[in-house]
CSV table of C-alpha atoms in Angstrom, one decimal:
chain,number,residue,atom,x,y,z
A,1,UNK,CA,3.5,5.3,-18.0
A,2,UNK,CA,1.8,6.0,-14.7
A,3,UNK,CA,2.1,7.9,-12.0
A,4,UNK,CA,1.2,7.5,-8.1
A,5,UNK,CA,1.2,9.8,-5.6
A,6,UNK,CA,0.7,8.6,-2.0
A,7,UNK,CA,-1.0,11.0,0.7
A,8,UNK,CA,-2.8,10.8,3.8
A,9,UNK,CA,0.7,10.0,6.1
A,10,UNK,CA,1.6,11.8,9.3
A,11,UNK,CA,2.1,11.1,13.0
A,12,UNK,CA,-0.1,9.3,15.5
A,13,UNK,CA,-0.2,7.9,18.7
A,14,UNK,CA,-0.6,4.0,19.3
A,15,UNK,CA,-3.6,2.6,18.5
A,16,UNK,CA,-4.6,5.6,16.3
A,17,UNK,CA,-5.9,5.5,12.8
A,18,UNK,CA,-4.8,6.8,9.2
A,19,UNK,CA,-5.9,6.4,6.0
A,20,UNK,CA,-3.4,6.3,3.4
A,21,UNK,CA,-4.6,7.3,-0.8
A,22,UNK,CA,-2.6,6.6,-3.6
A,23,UNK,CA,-3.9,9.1,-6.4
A,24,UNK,CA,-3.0,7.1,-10.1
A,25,UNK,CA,-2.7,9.1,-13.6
A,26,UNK,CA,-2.3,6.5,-16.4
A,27,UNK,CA,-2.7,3.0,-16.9
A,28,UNK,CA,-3.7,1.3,-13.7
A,29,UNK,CA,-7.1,0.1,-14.6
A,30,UNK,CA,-7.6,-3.7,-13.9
A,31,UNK,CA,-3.9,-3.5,-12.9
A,32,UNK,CA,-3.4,-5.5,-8.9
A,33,UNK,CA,-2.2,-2.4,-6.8
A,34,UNK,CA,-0.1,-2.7,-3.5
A,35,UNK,CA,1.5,-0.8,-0.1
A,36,UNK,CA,4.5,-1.5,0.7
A,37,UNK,CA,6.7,0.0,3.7
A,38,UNK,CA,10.3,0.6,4.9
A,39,UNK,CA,11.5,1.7,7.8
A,40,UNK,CA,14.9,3.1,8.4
A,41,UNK,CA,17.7,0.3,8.3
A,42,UNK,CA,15.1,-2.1,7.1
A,43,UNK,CA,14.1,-4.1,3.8
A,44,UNK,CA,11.1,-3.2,2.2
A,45,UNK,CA,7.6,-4.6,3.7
A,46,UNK,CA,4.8,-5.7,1.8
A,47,UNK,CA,1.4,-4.4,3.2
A,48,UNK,CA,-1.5,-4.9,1.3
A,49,UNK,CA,-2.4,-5.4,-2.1
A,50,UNK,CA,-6.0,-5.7,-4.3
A,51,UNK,CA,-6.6,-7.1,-7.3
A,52,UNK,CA,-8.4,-4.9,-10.4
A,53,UNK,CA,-11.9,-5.2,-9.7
A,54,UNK,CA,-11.1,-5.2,-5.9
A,55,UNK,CA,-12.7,-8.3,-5.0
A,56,UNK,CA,-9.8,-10.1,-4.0
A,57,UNK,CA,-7.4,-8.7,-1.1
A,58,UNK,CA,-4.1,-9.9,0.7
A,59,UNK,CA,-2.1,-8.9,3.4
A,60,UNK,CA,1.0,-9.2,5.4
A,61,UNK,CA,1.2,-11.1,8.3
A,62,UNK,CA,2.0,-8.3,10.4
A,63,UNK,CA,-1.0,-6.0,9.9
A,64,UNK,CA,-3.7,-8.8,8.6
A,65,UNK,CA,-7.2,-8.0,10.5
A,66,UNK,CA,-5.9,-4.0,11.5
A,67,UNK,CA,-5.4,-2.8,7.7
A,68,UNK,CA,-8.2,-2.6,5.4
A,69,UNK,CA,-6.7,-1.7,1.0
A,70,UNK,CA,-10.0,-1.1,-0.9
A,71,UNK,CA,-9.8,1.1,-4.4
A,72,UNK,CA,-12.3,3.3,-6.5
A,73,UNK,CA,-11.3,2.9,-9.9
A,74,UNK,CA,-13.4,5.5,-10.8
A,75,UNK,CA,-11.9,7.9,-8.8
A,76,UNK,CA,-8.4,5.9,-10.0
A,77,UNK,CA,-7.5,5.9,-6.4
A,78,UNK,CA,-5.9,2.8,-3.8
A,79,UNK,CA,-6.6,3.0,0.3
A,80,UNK,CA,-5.3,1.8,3.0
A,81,UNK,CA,-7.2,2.3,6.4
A,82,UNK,CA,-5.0,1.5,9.3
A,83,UNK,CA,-6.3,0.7,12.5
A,84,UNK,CA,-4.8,0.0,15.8
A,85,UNK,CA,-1.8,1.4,14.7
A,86,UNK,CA,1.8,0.5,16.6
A,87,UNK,CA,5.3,2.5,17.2
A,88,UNK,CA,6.3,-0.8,15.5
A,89,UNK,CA,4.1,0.6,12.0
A,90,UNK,CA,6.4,3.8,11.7
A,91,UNK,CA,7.5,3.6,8.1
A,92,UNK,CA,7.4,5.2,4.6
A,93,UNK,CA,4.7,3.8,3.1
A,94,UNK,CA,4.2,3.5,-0.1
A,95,UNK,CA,2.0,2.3,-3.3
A,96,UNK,CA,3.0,0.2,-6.2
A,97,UNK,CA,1.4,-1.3,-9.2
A,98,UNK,CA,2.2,-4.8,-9.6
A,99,UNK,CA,2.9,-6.1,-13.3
A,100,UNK,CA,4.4,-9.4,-12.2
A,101,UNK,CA,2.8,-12.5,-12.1
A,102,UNK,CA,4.1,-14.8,-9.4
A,103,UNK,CA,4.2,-13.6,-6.1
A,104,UNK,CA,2.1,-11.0,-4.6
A,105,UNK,CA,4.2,-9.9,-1.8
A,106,UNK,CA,7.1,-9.6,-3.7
A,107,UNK,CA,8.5,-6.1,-4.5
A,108,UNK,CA,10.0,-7.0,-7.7
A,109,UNK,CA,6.9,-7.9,-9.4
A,110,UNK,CA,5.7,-4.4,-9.0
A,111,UNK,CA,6.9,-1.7,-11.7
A,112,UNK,CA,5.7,1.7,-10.8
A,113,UNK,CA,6.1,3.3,-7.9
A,114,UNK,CA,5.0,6.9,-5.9
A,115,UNK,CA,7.6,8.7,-3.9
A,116,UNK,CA,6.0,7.4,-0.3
A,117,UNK,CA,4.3,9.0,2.7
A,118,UNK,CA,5.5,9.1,6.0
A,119,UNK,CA,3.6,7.1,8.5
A,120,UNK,CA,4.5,7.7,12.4
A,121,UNK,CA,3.2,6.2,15.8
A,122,UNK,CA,4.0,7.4,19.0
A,123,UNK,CA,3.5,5.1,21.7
């Protein structure tokens, strides 16, 4: 079993920055790691994910070349750096371990979850 813990949300005016951890206890070694996001009345987003080694990164169309996920598996800990930040980015963020296969950017391939951080931008 594992256990993430998401930190690093509050609020911030347009075009602001945050950084975003996701602390990991257990097994996520190796393991592809993703953000999602929700925002009230919406489904949930995907954001960002990285593969177990990090080398290998993908985004969502919506924050591609403002959002940066990296990870230090020594430290067991996922980050997102958000840049250029929009009132459209308000949302509960949160990170995910993906066990799945298929399709990155899908929320069902992903089977441990953290309770979310709070992300909001004032414009």
């Amino acid at each position: 079993q594992v256990q993430l813990v998401e930190s690093g949300g509050g609020l911030v005016q347009a075009g602001g920055s945050l950084r975003l951890s996701c602390a990991a206890s257990g097994r996520t070694f190796l393991y592809m790691m993703g953000w999602f996001r929700q925002a009230p009345g919406k489904e949930r987003q995907f954001v960002a994910a990285i593969n177990g080694n990090g080398d290998g990164t993908f985004y969502g169309d919506s924050v591609s070349g403002r959002f940066t996920i990296s990870r230090d598996n020594a430290k067991s800990t996922v980050y997102l750096q958000m840049n250029s930040l929009k009132p459209e980015d308000t949302a509960v963020y949160y990170c995910a371990r993906r066990s799945g296969h298929f399709r990155v950017s899908a929320s069902s391939e992903y089977d441990s979850w953290g309770q979310g951080t709070q992300v909001t931008v004032s414009s």
